[in-house]
mmCIF file of C-alpha atoms in Angstrom:
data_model
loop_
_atom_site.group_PDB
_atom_site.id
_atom_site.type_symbol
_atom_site.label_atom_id
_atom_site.label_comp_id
_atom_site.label_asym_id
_atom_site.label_seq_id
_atom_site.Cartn_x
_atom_site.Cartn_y
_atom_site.Cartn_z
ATOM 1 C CA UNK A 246 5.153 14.620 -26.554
ATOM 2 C CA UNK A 247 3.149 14.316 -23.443
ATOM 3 C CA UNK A 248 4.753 10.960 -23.356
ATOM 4 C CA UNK A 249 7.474 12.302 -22.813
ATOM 5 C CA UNK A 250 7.388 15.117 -20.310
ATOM 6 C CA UNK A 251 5.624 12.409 -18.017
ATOM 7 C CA UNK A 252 8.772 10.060 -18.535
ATOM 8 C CA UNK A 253 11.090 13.179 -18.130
ATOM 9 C CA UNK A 254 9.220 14.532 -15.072
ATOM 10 C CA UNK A 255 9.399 10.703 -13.519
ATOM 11 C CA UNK A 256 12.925 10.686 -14.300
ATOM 12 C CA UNK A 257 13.713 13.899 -12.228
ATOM 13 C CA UNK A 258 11.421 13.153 -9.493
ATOM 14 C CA UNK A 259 13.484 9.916 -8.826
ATOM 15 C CA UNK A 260 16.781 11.639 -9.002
ATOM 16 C CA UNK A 261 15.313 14.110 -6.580
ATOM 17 C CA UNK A 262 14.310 11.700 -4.054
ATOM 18 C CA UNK A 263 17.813 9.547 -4.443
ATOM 19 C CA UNK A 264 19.721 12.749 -3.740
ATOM 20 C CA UNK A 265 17.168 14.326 -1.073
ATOM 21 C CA UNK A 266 18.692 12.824 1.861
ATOM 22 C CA UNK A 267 21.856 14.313 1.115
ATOM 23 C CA UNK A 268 20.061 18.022 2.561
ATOM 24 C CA UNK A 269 17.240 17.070 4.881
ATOM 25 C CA UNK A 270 17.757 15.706 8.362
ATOM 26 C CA UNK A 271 17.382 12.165 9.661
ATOM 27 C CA UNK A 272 13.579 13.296 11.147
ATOM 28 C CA UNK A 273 12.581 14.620 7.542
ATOM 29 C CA UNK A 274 13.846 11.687 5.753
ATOM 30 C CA UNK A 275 12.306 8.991 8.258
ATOM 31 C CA UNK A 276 8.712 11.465 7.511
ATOM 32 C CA UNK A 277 9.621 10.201 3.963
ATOM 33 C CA UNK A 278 10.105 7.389 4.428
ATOM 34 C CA UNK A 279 7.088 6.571 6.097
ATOM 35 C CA UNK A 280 5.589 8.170 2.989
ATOM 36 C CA UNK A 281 6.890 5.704 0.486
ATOM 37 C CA UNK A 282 6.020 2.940 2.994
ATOM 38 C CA UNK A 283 2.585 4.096 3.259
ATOM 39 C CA UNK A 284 2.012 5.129 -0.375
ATOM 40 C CA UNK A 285 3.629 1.739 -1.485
ATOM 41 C CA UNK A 286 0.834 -0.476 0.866
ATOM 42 C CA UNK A 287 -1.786 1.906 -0.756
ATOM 43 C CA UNK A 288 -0.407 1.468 -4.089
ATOM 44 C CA UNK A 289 -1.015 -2.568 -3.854
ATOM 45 C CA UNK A 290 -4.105 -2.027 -1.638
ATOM 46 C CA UNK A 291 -5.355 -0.012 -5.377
ATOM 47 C CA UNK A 292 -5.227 -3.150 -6.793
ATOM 48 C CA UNK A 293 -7.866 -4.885 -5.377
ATOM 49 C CA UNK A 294 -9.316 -2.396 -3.904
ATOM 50 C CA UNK A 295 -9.473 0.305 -6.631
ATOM 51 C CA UNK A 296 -9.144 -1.371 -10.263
ATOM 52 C CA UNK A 297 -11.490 -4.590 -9.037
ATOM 53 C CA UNK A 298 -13.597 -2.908 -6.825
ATOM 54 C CA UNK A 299 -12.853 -5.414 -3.653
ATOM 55 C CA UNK A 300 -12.230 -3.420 -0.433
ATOM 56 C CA UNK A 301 -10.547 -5.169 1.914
ATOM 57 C CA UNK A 302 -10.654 -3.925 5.570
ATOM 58 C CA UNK A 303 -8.014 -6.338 6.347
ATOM 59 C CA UNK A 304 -5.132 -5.880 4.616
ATOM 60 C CA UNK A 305 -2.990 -5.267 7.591
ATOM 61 C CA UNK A 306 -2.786 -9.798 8.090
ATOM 62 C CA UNK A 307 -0.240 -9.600 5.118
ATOM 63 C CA UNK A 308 1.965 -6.746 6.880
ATOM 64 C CA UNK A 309 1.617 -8.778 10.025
ATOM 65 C CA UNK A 310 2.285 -12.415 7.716
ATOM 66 C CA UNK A 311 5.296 -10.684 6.136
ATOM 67 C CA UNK A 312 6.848 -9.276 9.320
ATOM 68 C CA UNK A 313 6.436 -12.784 11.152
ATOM 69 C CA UNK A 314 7.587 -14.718 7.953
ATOM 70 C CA UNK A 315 10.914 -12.733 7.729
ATOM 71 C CA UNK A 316 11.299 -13.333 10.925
ATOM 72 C CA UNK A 317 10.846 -16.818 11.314
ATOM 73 C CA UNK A 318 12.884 -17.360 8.222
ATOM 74 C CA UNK A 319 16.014 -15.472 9.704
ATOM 75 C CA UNK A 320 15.267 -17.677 13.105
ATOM 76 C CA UNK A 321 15.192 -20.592 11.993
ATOM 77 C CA UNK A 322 16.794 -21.205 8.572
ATOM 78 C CA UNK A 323 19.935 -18.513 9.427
ATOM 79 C CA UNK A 324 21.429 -15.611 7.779
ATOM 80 C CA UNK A 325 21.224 -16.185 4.178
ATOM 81 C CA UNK A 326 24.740 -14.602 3.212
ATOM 82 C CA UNK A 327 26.274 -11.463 4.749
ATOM 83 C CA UNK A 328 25.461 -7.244 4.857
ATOM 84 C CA UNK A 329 22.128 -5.710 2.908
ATOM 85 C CA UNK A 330 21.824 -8.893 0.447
ATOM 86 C CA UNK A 331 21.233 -10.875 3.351
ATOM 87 C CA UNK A 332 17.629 -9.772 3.499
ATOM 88 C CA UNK A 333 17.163 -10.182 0.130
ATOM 89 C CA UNK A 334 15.379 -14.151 0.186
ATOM 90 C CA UNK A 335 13.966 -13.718 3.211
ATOM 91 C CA UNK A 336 11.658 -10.882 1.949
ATOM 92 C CA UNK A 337 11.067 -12.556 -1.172
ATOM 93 C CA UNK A 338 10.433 -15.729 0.594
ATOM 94 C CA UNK A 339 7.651 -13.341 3.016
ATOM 95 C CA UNK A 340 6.247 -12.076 0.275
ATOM 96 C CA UNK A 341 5.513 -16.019 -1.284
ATOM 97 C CA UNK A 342 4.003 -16.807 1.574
ATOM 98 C CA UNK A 343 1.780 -14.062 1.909
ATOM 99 C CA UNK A 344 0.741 -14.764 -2.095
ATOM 100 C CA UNK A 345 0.297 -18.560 -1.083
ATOM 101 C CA UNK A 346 -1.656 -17.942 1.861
ATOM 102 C CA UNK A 347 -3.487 -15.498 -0.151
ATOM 103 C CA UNK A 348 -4.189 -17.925 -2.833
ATOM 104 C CA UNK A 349 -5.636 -20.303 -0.640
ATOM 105 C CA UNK A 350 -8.697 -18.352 0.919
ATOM 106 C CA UNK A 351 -8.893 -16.653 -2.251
ATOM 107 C CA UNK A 352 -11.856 -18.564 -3.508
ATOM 108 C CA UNK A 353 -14.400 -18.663 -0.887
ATOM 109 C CA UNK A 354 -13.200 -15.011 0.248
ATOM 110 C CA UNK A 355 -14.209 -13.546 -3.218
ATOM 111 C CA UNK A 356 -17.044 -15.147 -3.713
ATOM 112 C CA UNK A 357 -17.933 -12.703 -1.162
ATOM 113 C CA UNK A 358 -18.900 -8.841 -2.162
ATOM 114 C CA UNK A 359 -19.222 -5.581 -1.346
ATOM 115 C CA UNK A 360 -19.479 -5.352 2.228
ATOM 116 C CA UNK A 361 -19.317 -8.684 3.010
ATOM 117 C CA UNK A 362 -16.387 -9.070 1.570
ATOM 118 C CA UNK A 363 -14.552 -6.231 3.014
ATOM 119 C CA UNK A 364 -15.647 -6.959 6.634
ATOM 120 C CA UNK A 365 -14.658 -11.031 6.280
ATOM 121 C CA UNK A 366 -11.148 -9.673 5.839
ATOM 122 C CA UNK A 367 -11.559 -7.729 8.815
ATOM 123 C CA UNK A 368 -12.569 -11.045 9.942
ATOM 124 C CA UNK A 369 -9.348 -12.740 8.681
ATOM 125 C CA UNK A 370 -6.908 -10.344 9.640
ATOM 126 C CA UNK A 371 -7.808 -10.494 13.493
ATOM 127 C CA UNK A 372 -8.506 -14.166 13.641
ATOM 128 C CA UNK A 373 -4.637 -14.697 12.060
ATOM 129 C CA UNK A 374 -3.435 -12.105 14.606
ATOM 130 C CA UNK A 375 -5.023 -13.878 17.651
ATOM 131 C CA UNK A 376 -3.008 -16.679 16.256
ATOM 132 C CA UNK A 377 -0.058 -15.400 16.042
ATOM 133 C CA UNK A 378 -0.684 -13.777 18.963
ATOM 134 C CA UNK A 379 -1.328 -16.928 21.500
ATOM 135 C CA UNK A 380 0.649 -19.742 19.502
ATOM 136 C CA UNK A 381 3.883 -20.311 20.795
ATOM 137 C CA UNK A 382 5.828 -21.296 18.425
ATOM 138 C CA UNK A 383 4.983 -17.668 16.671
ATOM 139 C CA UNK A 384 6.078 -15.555 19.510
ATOM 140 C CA UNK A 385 3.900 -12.956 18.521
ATOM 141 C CA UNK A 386 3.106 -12.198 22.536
ATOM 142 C CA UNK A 387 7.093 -11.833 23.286
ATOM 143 C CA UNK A 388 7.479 -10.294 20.336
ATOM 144 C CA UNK A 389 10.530 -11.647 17.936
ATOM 145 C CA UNK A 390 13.739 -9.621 16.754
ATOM 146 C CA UNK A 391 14.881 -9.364 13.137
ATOM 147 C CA UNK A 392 18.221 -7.828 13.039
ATOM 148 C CA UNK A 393 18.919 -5.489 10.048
ATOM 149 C CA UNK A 394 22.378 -5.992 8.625
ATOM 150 C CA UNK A 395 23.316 -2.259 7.770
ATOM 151 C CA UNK A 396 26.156 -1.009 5.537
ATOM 152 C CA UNK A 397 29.376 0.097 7.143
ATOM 153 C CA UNK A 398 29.114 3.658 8.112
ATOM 154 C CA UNK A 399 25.095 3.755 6.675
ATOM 155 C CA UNK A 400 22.268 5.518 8.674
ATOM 156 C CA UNK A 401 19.073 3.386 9.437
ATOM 157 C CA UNK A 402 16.669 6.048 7.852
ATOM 158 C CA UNK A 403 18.957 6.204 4.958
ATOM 159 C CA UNK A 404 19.466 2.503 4.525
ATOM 160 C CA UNK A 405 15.323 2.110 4.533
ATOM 161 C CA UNK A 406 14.861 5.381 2.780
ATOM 162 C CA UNK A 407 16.250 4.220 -0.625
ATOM 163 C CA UNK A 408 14.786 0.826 0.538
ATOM 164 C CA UNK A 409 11.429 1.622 1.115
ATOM 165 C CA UNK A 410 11.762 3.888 -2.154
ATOM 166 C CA UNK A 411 12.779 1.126 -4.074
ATOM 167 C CA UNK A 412 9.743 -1.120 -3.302
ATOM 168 C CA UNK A 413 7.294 1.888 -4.119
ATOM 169 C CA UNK A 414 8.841 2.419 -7.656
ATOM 170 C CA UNK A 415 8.917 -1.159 -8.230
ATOM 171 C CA UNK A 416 4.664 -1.014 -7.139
ATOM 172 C CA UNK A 417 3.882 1.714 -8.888
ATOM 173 C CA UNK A 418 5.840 0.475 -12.213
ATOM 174 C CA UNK A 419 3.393 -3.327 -11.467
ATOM 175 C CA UNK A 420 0.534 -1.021 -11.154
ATOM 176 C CA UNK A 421 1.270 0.345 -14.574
ATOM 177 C CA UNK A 422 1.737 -2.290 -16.604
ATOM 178 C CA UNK A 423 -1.812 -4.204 -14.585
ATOM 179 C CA UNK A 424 -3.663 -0.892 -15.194
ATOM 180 C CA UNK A 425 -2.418 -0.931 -19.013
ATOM 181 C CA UNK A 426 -2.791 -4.413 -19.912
ATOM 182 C CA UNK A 427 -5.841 -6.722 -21.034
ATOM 183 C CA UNK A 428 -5.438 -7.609 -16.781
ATOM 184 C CA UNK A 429 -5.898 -4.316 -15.834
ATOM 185 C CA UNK A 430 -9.091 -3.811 -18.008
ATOM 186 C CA UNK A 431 -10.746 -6.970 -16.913
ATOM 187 C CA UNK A 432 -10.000 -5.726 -13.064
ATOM 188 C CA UNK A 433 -11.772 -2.623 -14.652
ATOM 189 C CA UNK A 434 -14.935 -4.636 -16.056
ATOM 190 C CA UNK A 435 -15.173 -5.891 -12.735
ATOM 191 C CA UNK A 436 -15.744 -3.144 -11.043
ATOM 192 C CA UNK A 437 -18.224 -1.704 -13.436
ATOM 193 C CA UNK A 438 -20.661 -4.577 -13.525
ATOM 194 C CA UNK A 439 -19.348 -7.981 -12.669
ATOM 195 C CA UNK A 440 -22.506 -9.853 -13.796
ATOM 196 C CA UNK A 441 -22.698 -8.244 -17.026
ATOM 197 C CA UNK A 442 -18.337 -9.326 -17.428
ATOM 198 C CA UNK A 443 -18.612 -12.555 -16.212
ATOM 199 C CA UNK A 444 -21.798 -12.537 -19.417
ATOM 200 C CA UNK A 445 -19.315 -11.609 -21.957
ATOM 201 C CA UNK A 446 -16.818 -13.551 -21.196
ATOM 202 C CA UNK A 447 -14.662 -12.168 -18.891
ATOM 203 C CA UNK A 448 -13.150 -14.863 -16.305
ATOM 204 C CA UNK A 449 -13.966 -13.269 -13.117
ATOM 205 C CA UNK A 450 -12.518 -15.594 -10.855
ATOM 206 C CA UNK A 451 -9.365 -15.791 -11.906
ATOM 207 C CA UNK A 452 -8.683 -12.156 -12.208
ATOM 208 C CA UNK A 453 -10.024 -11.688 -8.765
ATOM 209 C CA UNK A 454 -7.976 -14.428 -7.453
ATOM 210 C CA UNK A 455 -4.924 -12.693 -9.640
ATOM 211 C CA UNK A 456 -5.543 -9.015 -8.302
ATOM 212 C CA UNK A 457 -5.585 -10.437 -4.726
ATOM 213 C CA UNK A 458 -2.644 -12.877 -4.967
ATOM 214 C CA UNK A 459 -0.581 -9.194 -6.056
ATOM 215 C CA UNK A 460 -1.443 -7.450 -3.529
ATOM 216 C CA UNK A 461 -0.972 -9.796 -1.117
ATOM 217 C CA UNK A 462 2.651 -10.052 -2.273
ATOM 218 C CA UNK A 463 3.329 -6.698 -2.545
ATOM 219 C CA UNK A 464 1.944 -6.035 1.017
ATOM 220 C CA UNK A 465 3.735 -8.847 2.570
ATOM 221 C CA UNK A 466 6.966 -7.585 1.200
ATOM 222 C CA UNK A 467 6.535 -4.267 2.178
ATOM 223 C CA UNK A 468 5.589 -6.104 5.853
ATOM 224 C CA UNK A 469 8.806 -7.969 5.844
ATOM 225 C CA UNK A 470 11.141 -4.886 5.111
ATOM 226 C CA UNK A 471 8.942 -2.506 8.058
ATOM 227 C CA UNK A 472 9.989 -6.161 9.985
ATOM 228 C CA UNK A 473 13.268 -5.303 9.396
ATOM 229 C CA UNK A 474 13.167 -1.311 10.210
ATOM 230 C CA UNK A 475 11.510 -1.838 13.323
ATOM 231 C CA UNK A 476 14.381 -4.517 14.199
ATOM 232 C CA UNK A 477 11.623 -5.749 17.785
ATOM 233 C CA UNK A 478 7.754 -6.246 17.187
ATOM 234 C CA UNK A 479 5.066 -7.986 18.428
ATOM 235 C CA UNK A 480 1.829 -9.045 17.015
ATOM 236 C CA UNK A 481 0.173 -5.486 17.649
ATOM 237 C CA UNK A 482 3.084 -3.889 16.117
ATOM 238 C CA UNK A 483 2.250 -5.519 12.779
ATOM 239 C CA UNK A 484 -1.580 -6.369 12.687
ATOM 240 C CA UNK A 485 -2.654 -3.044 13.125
ATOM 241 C CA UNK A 486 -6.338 -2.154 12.291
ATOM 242 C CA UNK A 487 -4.870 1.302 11.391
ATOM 243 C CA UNK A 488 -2.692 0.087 8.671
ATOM 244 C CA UNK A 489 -5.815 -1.397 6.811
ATOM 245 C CA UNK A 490 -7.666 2.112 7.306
ATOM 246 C CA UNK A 491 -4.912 4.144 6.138
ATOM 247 C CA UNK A 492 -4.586 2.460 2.742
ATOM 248 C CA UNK A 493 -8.287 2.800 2.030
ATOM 249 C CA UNK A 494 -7.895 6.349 2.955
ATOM 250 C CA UNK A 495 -4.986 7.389 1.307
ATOM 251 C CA UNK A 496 -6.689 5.892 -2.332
ATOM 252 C CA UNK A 497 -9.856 8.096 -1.339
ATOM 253 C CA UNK A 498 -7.966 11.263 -0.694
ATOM 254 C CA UNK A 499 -6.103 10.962 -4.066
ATOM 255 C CA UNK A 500 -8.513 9.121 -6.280
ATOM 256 C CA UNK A 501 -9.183 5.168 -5.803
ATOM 257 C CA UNK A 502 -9.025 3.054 -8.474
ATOM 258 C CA UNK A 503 -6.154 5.564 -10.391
ATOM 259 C CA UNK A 504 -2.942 5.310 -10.749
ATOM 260 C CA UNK A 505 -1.634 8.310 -8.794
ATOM 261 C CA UNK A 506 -4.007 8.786 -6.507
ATOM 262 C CA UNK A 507 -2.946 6.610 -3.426
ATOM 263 C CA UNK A 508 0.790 8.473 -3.956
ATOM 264 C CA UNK A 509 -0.934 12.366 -3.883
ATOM 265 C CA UNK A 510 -3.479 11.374 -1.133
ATOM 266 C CA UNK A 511 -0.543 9.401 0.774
ATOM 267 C CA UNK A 512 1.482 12.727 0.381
ATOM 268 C CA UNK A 513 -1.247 15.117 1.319
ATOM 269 C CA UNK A 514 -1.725 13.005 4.538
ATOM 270 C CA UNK A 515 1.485 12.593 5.638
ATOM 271 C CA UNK A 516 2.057 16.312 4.806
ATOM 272 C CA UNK A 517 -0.808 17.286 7.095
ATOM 273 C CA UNK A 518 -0.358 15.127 9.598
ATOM 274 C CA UNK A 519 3.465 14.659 10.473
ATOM 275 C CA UNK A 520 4.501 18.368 9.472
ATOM 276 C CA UNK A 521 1.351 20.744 9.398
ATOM 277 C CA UNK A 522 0.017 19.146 12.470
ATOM 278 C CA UNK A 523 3.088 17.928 14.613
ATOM 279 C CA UNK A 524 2.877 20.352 16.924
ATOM 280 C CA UNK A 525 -0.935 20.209 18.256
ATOM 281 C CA UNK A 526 -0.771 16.504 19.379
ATOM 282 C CA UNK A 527 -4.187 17.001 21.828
ATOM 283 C CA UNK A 528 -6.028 17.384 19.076
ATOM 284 C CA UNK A 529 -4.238 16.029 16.146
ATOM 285 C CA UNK A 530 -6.685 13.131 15.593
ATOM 286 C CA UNK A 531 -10.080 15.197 15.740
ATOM 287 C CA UNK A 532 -8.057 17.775 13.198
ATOM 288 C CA UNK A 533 -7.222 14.832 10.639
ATOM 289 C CA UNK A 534 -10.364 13.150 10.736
ATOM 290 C CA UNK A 535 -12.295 16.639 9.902
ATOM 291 C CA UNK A 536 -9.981 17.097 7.018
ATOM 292 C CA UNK A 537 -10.324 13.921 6.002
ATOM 293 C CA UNK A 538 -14.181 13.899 6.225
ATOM 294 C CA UNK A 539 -14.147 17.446 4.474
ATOM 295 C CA UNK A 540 -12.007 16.688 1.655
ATOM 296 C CA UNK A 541 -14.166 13.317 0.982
ATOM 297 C CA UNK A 542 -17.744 15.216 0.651
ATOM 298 C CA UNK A 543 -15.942 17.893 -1.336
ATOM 299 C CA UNK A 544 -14.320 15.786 -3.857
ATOM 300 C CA UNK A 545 -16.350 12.282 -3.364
ATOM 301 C CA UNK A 546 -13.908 11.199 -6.391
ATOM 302 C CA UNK A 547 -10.360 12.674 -4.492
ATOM 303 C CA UNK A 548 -7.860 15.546 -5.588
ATOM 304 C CA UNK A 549 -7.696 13.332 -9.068
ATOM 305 C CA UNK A 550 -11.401 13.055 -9.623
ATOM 306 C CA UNK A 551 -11.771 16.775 -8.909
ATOM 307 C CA UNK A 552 -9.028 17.870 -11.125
ATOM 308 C CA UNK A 553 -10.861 16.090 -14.054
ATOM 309 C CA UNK A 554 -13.858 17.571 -13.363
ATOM 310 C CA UNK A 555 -12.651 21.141 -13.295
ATOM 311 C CA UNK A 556 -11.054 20.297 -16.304
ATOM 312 C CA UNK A 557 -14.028 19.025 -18.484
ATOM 313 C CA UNK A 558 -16.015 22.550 -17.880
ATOM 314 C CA UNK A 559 -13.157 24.432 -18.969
ATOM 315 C CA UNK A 560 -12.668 22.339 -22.253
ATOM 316 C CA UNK A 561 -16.886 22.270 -22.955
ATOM 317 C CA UNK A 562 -16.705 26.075 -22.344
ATOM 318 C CA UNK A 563 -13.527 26.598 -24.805
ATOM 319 C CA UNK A 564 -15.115 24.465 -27.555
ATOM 320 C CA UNK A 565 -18.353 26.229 -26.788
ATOM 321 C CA UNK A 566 -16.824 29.709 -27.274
ATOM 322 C CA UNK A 567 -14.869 28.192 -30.644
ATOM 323 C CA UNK A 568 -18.073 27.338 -31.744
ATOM 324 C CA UNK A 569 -20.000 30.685 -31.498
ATOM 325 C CA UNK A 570 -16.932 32.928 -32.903
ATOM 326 C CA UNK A 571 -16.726 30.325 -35.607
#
């Protein structure tokens, strides 16, 4: 039964969002549709980062990879068919690369931990952006164009609305099925005690490598389409150090390592920040880091860690109370 509310509820909050833009304005819908493009990078950030227990402060090199791919692959191979479907292979192909490149510092990069892991892909991330940034044949200095073929008659914040959308469902529906399978529970066993997994059995490596290789994908593809809403960029448009912080802090907010939490903390953020806080821009940075630092020592385990533990009391004190009228 519970089953099915969730799957109900899901259903309706999807046919919500694919009719919202029909009432909201273009600046409410482009506020949304930063939220599923920042809820989506947390959601594959989670991955790693929340069912393995890898942080990565570096994240932002596959945004950057899958911006620069896309383009490069419109450049230089041409359009691949005309209107929308057009984009179609060269995100795909962004996303590949972004897995491949992934895949090959995987190895030495995770034998890394902790904090040495997370600050080598610091490491990563700006020495690929200084790369991309002074090599010419990347233009990431000039900056390069990547031309979105719109619909006829189509808005761009309603053409990347459903798009960005679309690429959220489609990460939180891979996060379910990782989180539920025997994948998901090795990512898990990882996390808890890696020593005492790799002991019984558990083949460390190559879930690591597989939990990284994901999110790299789904991070370069989300890198390719913000490529494509952006239309001009240059290498600090993509390899932001911001991008990587924002994911980590979005999973915190909500709950890291569950399956919700980077969408509520994502939500909560965006909520404060672009709408609550829009209007006091002098000090709309020393505003969002005090909320941000209050709602972490409050709730060290996010809004989803906090609603479980206000839960627990009230179903020990119910059984409790059961027990002594009984």
């Amino acid at each position: 039964m519970n089953r099915a509310l969730v799957l109900l509820a899901a259903i309706a909050v999807v046919l919500a969002a694919v009719l919202l833009p029909l009432w909201i304005g273009p600046f409410y819908t482009r506020v949304i549709q930063l939220f599923f493009f920042s809820a989506g990078l947390a959601v594959a950030w989670n991955l790693l980062g929340g069912f393995a227990g890898y942080w990565s402060f570096g994240h932002t090199v596959f945004i950057g990879m899958g911006a620069f791919s896309a383009a490069h692959i419109v450049t230089r191979l041409g359009p691949f068919g005309d209107g929308p479907l057009s984009m179609v292979l060269p995100i795909l192909l962004s996303g590949l690369i972004c897995g491949l490149f992934a895949a090959i510092i995987a190895y030495p990069i995770l034998r890394l931990r902790g904090i040495y892991f997370a600050i080598a892909m610091l490491g990563v991330s700006q020495v690929v952006g200084e790369l991309v940034n002074n090599l010419s044949w990347f233009q990431g200095g000039v900056g390069v164009f990547l031309q979105t073929p719109l619909p006829a008659g189509t808005a761009p914040e309603d053409f990347f609305y459903y798009l960005f959308g679309a690429l959220l469902l489609a990460s939180i529906l891979i996060a379910v099925a990782v989180r539920k399978s025997r994948f998901g529970y090795a990512l898990l066993s990882i996390r808890e005690d890696e020593d005492t997994a790799m002991m019984l059995g558990v083949a460390t490596e190559r879930y690591k490598i597989m939990a990284f290789v994901l999110s790299a994908v789904l991070v370069g593809t989300f890198g390719a389409v913000y490529g494509y809403s952006v239309g001009y960029f240059t290498t600090y448009t993509v390899f932001r150090l911001d991008f990587s912080l924002n994911m980590i802090v979005f999973c915190l907010i909500g709950g890291i390592g569950t399956l919700a939490g980077p969408v509520i903390g994502t939500a909560i953020m965006l909520f404060i920040t672009q709408v609550l806080l829009s209007r006091f821009l002098d000090i709309h940075l020393l505003i969002t880091g005090a909320i941000v630092v209050a709602i972490i020592l409050l709730m060290p385990g996010g809004i989803i860690g906090a609603l479980r533990s206000w839960r627990r009391p009230a179903v020990g004190g119910g059984a409790a109370a059961t027990e002594t009228g009984s």
